[in-house]
PDB file of C-alpha atoms in Angstrom:
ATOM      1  CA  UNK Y   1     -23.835  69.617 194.458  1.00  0.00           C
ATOM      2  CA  UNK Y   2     -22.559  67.314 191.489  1.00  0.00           C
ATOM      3  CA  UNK Y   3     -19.363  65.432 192.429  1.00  0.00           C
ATOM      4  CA  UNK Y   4     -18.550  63.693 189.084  1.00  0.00           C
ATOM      5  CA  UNK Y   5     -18.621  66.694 186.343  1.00  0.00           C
ATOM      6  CA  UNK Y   6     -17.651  66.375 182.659  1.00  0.00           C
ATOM      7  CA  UNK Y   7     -17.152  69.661 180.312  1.00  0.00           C
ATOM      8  CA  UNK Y   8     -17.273  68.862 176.513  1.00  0.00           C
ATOM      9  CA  UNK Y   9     -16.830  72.380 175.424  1.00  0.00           C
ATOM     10  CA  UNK Y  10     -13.526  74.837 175.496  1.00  0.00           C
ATOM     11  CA  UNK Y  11     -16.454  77.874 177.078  1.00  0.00           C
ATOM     12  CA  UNK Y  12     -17.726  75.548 179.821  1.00  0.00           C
ATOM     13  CA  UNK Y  13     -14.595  74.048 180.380  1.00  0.00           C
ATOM     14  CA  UNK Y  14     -13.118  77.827 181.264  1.00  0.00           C
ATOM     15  CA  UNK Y  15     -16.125  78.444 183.066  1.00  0.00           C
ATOM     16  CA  UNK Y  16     -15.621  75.595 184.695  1.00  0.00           C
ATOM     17  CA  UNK Y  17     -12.324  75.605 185.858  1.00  0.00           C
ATOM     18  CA  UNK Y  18     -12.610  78.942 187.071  1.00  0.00           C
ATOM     19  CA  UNK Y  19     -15.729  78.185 189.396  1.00  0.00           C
ATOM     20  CA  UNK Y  20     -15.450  74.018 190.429  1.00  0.00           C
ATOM     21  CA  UNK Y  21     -13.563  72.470 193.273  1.00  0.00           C
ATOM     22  CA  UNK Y  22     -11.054  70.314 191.915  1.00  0.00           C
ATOM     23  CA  UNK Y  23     -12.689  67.010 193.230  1.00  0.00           C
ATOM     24  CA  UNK Y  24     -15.962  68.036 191.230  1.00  0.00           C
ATOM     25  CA  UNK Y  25     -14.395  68.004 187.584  1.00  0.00           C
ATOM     26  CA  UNK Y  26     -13.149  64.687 186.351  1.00  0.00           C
ATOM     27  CA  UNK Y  27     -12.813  65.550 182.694  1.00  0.00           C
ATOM     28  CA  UNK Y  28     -12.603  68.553 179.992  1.00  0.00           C
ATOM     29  CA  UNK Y  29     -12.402  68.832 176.284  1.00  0.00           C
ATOM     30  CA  UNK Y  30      -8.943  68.038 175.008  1.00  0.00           C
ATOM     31  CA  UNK Y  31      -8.803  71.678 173.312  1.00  0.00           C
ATOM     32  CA  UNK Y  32      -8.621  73.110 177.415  1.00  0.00           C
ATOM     33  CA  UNK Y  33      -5.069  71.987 177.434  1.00  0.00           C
ATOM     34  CA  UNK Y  34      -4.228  73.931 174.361  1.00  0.00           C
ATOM     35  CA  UNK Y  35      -2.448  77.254 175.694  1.00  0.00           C
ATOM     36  CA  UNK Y  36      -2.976  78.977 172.490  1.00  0.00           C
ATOM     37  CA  UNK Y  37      -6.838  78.602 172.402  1.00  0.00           C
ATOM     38  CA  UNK Y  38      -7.169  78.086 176.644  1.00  0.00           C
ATOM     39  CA  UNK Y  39      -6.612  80.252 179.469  1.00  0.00           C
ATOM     40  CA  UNK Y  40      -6.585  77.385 181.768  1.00  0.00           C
ATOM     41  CA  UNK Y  41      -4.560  74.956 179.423  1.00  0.00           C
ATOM     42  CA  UNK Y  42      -2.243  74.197 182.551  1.00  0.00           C
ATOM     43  CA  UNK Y  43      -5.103  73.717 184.741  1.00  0.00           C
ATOM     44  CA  UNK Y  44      -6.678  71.530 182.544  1.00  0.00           C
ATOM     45  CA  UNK Y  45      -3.739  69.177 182.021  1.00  0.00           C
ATOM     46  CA  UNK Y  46      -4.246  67.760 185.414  1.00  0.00           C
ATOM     47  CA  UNK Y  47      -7.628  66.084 184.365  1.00  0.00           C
ATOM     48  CA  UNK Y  48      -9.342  63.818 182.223  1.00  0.00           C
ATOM     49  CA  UNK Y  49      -9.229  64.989 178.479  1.00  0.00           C
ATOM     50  CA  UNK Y  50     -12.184  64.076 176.537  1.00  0.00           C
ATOM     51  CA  UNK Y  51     -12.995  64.427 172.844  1.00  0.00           C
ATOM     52  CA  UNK Y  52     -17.202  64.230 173.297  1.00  0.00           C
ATOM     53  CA  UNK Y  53     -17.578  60.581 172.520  1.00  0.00           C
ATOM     54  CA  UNK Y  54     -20.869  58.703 173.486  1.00  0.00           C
ATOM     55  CA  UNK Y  55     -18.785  55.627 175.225  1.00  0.00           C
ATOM     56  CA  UNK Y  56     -16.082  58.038 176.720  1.00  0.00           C
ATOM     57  CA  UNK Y  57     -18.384  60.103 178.036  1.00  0.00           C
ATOM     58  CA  UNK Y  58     -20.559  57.388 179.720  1.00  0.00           C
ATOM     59  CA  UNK Y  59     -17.657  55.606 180.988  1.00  0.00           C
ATOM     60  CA  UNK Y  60     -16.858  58.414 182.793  1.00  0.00           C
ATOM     61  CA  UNK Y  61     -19.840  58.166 184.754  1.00  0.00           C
ATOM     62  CA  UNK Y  62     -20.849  61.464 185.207  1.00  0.00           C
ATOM     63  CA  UNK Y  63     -23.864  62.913 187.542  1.00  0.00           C
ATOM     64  CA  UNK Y  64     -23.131  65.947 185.338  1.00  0.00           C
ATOM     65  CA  UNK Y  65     -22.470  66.903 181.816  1.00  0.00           C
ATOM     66  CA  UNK Y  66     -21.624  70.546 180.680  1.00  0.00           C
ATOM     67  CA  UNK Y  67     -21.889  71.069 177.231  1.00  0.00           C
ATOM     68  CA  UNK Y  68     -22.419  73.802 174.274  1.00  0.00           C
ATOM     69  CA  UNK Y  69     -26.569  74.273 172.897  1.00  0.00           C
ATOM     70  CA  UNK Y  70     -24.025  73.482 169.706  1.00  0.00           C
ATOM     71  CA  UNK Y  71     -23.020  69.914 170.932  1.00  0.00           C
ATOM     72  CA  UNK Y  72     -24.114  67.361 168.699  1.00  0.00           C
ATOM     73  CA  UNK Y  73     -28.068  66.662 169.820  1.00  0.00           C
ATOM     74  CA  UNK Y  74     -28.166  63.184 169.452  1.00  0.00           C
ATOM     75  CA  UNK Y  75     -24.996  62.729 172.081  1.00  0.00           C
ATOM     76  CA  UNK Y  76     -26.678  65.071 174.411  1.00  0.00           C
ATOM     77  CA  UNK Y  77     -29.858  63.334 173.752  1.00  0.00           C
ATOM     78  CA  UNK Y  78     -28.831  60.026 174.637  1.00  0.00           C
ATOM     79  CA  UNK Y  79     -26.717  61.389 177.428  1.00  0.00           C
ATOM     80  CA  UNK Y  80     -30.302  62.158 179.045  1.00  0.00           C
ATOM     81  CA  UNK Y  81     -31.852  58.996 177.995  1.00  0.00           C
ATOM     82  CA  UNK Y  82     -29.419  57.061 180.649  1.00  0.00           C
ATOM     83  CA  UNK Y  83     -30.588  59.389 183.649  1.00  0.00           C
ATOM     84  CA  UNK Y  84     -27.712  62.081 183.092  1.00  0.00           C
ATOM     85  CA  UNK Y  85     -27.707  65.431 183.524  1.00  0.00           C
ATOM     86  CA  UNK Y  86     -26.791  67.736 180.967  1.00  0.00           C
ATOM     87  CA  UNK Y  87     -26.741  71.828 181.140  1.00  0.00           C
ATOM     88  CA  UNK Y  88     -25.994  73.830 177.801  1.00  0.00           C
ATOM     89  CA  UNK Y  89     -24.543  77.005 177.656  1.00  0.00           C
ATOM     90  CA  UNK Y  90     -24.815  79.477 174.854  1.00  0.00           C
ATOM     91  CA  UNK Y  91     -21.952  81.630 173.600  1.00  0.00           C
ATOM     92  CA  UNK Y  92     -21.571  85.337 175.277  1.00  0.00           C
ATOM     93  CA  UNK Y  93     -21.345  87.610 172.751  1.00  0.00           C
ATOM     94  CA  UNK Y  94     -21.750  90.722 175.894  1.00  0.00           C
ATOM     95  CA  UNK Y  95     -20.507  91.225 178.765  1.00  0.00           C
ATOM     96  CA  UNK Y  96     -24.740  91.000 180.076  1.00  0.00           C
ATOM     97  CA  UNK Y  97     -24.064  86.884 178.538  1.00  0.00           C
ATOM     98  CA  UNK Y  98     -21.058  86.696 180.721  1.00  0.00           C
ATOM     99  CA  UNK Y  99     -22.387  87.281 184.082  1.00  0.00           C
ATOM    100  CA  UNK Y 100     -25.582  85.064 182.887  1.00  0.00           C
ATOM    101  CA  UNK Y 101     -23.433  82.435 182.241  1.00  0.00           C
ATOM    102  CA  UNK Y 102     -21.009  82.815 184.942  1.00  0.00           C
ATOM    103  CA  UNK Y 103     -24.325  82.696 187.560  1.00  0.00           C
ATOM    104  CA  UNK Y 104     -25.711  79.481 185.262  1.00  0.00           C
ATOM    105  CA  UNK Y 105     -23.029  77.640 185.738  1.00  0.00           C
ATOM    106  CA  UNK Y 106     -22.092  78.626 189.634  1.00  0.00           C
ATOM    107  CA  UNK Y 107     -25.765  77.185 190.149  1.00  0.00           C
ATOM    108  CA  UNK Y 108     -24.980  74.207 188.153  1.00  0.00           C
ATOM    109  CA  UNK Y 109     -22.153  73.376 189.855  1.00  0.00           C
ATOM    110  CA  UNK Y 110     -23.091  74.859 193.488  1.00  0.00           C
ATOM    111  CA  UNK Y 111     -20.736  77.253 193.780  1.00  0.00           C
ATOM    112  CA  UNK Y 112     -23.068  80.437 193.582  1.00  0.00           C
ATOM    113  CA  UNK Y 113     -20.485  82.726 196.223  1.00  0.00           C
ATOM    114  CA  UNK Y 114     -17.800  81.806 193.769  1.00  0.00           C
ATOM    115  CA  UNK Y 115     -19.868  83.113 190.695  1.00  0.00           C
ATOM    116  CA  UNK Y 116     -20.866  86.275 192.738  1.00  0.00           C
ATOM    117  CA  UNK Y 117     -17.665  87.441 193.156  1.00  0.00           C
ATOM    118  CA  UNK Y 118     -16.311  86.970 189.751  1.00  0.00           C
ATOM    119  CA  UNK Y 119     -19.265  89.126 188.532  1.00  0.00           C
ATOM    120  CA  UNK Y 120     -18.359  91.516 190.805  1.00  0.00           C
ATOM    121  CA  UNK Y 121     -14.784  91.399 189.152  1.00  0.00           C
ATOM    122  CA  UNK Y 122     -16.175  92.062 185.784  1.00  0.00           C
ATOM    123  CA  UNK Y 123     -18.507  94.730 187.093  1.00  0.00           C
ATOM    124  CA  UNK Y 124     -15.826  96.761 189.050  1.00  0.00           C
ATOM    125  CA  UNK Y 125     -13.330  96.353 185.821  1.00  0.00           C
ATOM    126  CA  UNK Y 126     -15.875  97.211 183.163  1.00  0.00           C
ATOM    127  CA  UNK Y 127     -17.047 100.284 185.360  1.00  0.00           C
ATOM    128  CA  UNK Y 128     -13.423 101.273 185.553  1.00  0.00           C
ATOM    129  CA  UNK Y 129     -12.412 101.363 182.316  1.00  0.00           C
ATOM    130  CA  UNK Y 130     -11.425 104.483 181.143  1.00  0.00           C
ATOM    131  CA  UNK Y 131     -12.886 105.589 177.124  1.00  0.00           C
ATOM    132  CA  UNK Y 132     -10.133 107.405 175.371  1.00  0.00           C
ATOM    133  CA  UNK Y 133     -10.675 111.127 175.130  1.00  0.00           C
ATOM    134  CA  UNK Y 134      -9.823 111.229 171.583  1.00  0.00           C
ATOM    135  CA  UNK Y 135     -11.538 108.970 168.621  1.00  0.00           C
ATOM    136  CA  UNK Y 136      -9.829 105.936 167.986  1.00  0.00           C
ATOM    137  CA  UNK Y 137     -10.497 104.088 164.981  1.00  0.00           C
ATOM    138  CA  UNK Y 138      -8.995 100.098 165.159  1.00  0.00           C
ATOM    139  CA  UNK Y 139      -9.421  96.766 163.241  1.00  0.00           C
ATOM    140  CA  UNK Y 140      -9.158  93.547 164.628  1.00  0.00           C
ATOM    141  CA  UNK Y 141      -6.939  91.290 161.669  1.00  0.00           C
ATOM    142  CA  UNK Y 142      -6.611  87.895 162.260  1.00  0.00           C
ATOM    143  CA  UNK Y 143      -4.823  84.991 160.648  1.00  0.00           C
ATOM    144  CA  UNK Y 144      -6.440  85.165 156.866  1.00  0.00           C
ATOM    145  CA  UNK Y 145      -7.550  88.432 157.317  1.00  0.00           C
ATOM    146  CA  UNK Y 146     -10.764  87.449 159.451  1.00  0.00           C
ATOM    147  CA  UNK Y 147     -12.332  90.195 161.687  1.00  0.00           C
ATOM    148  CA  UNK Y 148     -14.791  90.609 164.174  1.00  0.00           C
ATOM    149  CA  UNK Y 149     -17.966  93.013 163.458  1.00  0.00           C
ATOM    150  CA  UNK Y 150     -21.800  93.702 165.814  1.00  0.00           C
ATOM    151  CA  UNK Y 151     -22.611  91.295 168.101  1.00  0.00           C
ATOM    152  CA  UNK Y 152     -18.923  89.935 168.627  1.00  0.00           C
ATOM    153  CA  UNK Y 153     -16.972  89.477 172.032  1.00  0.00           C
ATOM    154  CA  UNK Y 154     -14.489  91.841 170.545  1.00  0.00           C
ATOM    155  CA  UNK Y 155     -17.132  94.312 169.229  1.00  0.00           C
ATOM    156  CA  UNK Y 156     -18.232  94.805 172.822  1.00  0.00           C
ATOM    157  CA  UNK Y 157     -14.706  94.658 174.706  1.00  0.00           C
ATOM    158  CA  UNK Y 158     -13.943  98.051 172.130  1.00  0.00           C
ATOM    159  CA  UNK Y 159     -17.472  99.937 172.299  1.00  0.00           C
ATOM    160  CA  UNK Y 160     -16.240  99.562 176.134  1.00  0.00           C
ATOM    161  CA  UNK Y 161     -13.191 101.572 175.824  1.00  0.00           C
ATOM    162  CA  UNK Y 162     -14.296 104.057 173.323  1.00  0.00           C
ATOM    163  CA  UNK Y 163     -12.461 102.542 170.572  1.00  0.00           C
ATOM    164  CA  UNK Y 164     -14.244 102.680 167.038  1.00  0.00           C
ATOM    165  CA  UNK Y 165     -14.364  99.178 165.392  1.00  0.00           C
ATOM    166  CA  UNK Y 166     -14.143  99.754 161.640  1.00  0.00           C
ATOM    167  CA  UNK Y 167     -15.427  96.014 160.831  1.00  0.00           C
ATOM    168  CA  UNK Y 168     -18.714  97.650 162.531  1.00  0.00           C
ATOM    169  CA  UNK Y 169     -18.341 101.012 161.215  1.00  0.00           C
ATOM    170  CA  UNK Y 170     -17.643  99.884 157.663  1.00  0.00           C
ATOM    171  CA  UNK Y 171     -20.529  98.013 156.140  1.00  0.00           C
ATOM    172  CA  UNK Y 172     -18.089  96.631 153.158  1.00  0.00           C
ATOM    173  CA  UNK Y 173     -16.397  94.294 155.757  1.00  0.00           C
ATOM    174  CA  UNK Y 174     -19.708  92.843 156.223  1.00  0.00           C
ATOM    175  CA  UNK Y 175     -18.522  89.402 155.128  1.00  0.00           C
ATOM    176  CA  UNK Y 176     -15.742  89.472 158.187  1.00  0.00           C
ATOM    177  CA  UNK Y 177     -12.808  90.027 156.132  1.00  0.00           C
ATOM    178  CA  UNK Y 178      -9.969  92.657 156.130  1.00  0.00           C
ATOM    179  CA  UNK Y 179      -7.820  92.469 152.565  1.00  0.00           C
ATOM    180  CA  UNK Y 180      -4.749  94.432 152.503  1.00  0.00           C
ATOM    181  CA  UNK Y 181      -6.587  97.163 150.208  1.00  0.00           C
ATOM    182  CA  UNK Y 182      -8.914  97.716 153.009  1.00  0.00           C
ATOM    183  CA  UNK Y 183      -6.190  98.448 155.478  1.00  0.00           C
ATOM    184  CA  UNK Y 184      -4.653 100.932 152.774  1.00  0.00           C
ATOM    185  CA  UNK Y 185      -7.882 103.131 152.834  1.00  0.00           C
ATOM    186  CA  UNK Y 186      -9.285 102.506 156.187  1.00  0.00           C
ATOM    187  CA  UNK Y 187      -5.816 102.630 157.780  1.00  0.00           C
ATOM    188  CA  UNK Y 188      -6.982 102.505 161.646  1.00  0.00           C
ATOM    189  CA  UNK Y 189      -5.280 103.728 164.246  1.00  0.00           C
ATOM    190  CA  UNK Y 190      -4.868 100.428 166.056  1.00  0.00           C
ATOM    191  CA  UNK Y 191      -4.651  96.997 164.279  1.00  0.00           C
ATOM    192  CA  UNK Y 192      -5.441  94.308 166.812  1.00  0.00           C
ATOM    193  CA  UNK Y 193      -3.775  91.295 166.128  1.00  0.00           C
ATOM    194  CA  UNK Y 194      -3.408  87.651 167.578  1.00  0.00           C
ATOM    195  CA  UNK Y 195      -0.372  86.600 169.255  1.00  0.00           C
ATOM    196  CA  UNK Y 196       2.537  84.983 167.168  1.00  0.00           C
ATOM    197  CA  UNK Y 197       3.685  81.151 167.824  1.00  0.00           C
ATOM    198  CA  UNK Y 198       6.385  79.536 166.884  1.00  0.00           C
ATOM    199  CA  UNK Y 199       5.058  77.356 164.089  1.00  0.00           C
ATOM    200  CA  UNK Y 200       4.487  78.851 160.632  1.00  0.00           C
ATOM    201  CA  UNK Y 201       1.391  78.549 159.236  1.00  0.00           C
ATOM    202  CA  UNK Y 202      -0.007  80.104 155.671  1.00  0.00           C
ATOM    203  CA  UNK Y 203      -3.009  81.910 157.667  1.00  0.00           C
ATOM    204  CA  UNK Y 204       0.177  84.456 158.787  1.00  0.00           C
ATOM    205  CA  UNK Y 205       1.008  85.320 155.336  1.00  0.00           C
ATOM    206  CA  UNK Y 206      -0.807  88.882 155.592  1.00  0.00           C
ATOM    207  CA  UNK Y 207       1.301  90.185 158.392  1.00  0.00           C
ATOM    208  CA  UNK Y 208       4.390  89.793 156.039  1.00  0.00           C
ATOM    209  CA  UNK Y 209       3.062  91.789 153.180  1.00  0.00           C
ATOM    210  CA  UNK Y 210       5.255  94.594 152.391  1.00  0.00           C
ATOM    211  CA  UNK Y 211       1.639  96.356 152.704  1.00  0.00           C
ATOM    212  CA  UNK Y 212       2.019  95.530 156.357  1.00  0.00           C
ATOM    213  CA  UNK Y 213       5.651  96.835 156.295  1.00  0.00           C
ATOM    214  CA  UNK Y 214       4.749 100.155 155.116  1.00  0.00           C
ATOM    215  CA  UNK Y 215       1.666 100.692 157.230  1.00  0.00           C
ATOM    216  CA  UNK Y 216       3.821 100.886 160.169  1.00  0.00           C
ATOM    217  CA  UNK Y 217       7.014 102.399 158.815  1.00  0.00           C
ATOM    218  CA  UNK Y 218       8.439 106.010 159.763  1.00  0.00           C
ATOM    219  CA  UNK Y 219       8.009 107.327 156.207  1.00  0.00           C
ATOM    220  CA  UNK Y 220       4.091 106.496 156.545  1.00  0.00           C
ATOM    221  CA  UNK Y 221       1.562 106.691 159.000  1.00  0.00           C
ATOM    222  CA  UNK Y 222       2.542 104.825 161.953  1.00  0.00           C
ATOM    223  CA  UNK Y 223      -0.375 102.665 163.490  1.00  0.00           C
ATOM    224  CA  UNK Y 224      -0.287 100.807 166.377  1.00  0.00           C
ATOM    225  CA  UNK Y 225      -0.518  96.876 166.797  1.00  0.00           C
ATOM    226  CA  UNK Y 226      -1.518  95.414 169.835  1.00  0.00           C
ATOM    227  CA  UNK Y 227      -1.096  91.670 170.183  1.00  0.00           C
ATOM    228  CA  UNK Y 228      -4.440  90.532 172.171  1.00  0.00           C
ATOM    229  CA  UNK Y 229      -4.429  86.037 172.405  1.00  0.00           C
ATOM    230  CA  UNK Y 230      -7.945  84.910 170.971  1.00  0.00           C
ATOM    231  CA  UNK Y 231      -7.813  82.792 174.215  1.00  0.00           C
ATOM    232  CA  UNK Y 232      -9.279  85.494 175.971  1.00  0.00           C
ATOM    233  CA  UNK Y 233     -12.640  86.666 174.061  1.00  0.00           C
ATOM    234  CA  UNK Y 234     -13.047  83.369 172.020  1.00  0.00           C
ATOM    235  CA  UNK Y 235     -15.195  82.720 174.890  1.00  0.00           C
ATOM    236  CA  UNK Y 236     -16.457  84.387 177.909  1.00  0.00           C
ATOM    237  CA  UNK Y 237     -15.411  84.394 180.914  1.00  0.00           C
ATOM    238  CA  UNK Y 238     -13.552  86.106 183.923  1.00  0.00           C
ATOM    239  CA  UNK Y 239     -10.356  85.676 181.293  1.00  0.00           C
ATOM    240  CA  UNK Y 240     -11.936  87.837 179.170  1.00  0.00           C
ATOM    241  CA  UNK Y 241     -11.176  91.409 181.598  1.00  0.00           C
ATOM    242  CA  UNK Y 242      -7.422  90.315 180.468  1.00  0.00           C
ATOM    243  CA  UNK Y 243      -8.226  92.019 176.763  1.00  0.00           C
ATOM    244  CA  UNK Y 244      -9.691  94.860 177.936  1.00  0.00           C
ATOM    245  CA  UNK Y 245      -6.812  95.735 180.114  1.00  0.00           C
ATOM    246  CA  UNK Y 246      -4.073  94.743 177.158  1.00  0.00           C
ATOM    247  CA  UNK Y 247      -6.265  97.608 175.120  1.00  0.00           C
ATOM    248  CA  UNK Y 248      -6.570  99.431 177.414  1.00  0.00           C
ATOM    249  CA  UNK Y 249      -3.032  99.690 178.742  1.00  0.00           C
ATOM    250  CA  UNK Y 250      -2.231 100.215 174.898  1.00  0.00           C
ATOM    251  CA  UNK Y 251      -4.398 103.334 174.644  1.00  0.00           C
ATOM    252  CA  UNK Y 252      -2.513 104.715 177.456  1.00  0.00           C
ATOM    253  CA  UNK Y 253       0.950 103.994 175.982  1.00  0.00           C
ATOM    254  CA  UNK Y 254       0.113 105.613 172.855  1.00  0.00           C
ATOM    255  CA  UNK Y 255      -0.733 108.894 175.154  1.00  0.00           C
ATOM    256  CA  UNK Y 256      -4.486 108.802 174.369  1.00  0.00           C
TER     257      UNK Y 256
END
């Protein structure tokens, strides 16, 4: 079992921190302390933050280095080179990739029971959740108008709960973006937005449109906006069941 673990990556650190013993981690990346991007941002604050430098990293001294397949080679390379070991983890874009990557890095750190019964979590959850009985068209629209088509986190979490994605369904939001126009013909049942934090940014500018406004007035059709945090499906993990119960609680509010 590895005793001096570093994560360089915000999906191993999560991982990470949801499977290690305390006295195995001695460092994360610096974006695991972020509570807008990290589920375990308080967690994380109690350790080491790194930012994936060569010389921090080996001054660490680590028996164990966690990292991305998308972490600069050469560090990850050299990492090797002094007798270290390294374990890369690809990015879950299923909930299949979860529970592989869940049981990878249980083995990796030696805490297979631990991995077991998170996957167990996920299993009971996803078996559990409930498809709405009618059609249900939604969008997800974040900052800029980005969206999330096949083959996404998202795209999965919603094919889970019966909900039509229209960024699959519609093959003119191939390029993964949702102008106001589109919104005016699509208009979903459900937009799916980020939450909202305190510090304005130009990336929000779409949710003030008076487009916006009078997509959910009374004297239009009224959709629904749920507010899911991209800190849960940025990256997989056990965090992730927390989106599909916020959409699915919302399905049941709505009276679906």
């Amino acid at each position: 079992m590895p005793k001096r673990v570093v994560s360089l990556n915000l999906c191993t650190d999560i991982l990470a921190l949801s499977l290690t013993e305390p006295s195995q981690l001695i460092s994360v990346s610096h974006i695991a302390a972020d509570p807008v991007s990290s589920p375990v941002a308080e967690a994380a604050k109690t350790y080491h933050l790194n930012r994936s430098g060569l010389e921090e990293i080996l001054s660490l001294k680590p028996d164990l280095v966690l990292a991305s397949v998308y972490t600069a080679p050469h560090i990850l390379a050299a990492l090797e080179q002094a007798g270290i070991a390294v374990e890369r983890f690809g990015y879950a874009q299923n909930f299949a990739d979860i529970a592989q990557q869940i049981t990878q890095m249980g083995q990796a750190l030696g805490q297979q029971n631990k991995a077991e019964m998170q996957i167990d979590d996920i299993n009971r959850t996803i078996g559990a959740a409930k498809k709405t009985a009618q059609p249900v068209t939604a969008l997800l629209y974040e900052p800029n108008g980005y969206t999330s088509g096949a083959g996404t986190l998202a795209d999965e979490i919603m094919k889970q709960l019966g909900i039509i994605n229209l960024a699959e369904a519609d093959n003119r939001l191939a390029a993964g973006r949702v102008t106001l126009e589109d919104l005016i013909r699509l208009k979903p049942d459900m937009i799916i937005e980020p939450e909202f934090y305190e510090k304005p940014a130009l990336a929000y500018q779409n949710y003030r449109h008076p487009v916006m406004q009078a997509l959910v007035s009374e004297q239009g059709r009224k959709i629904q906006h749920v507010a899911v945090s991209g800190r849960y499906w940025s990256c997989g993990s056990i965090y992730t069941l927390e989106a599909v119960r916020i959409l699915q609680r919302a399905r049941q509010e709505s009276g679906e």
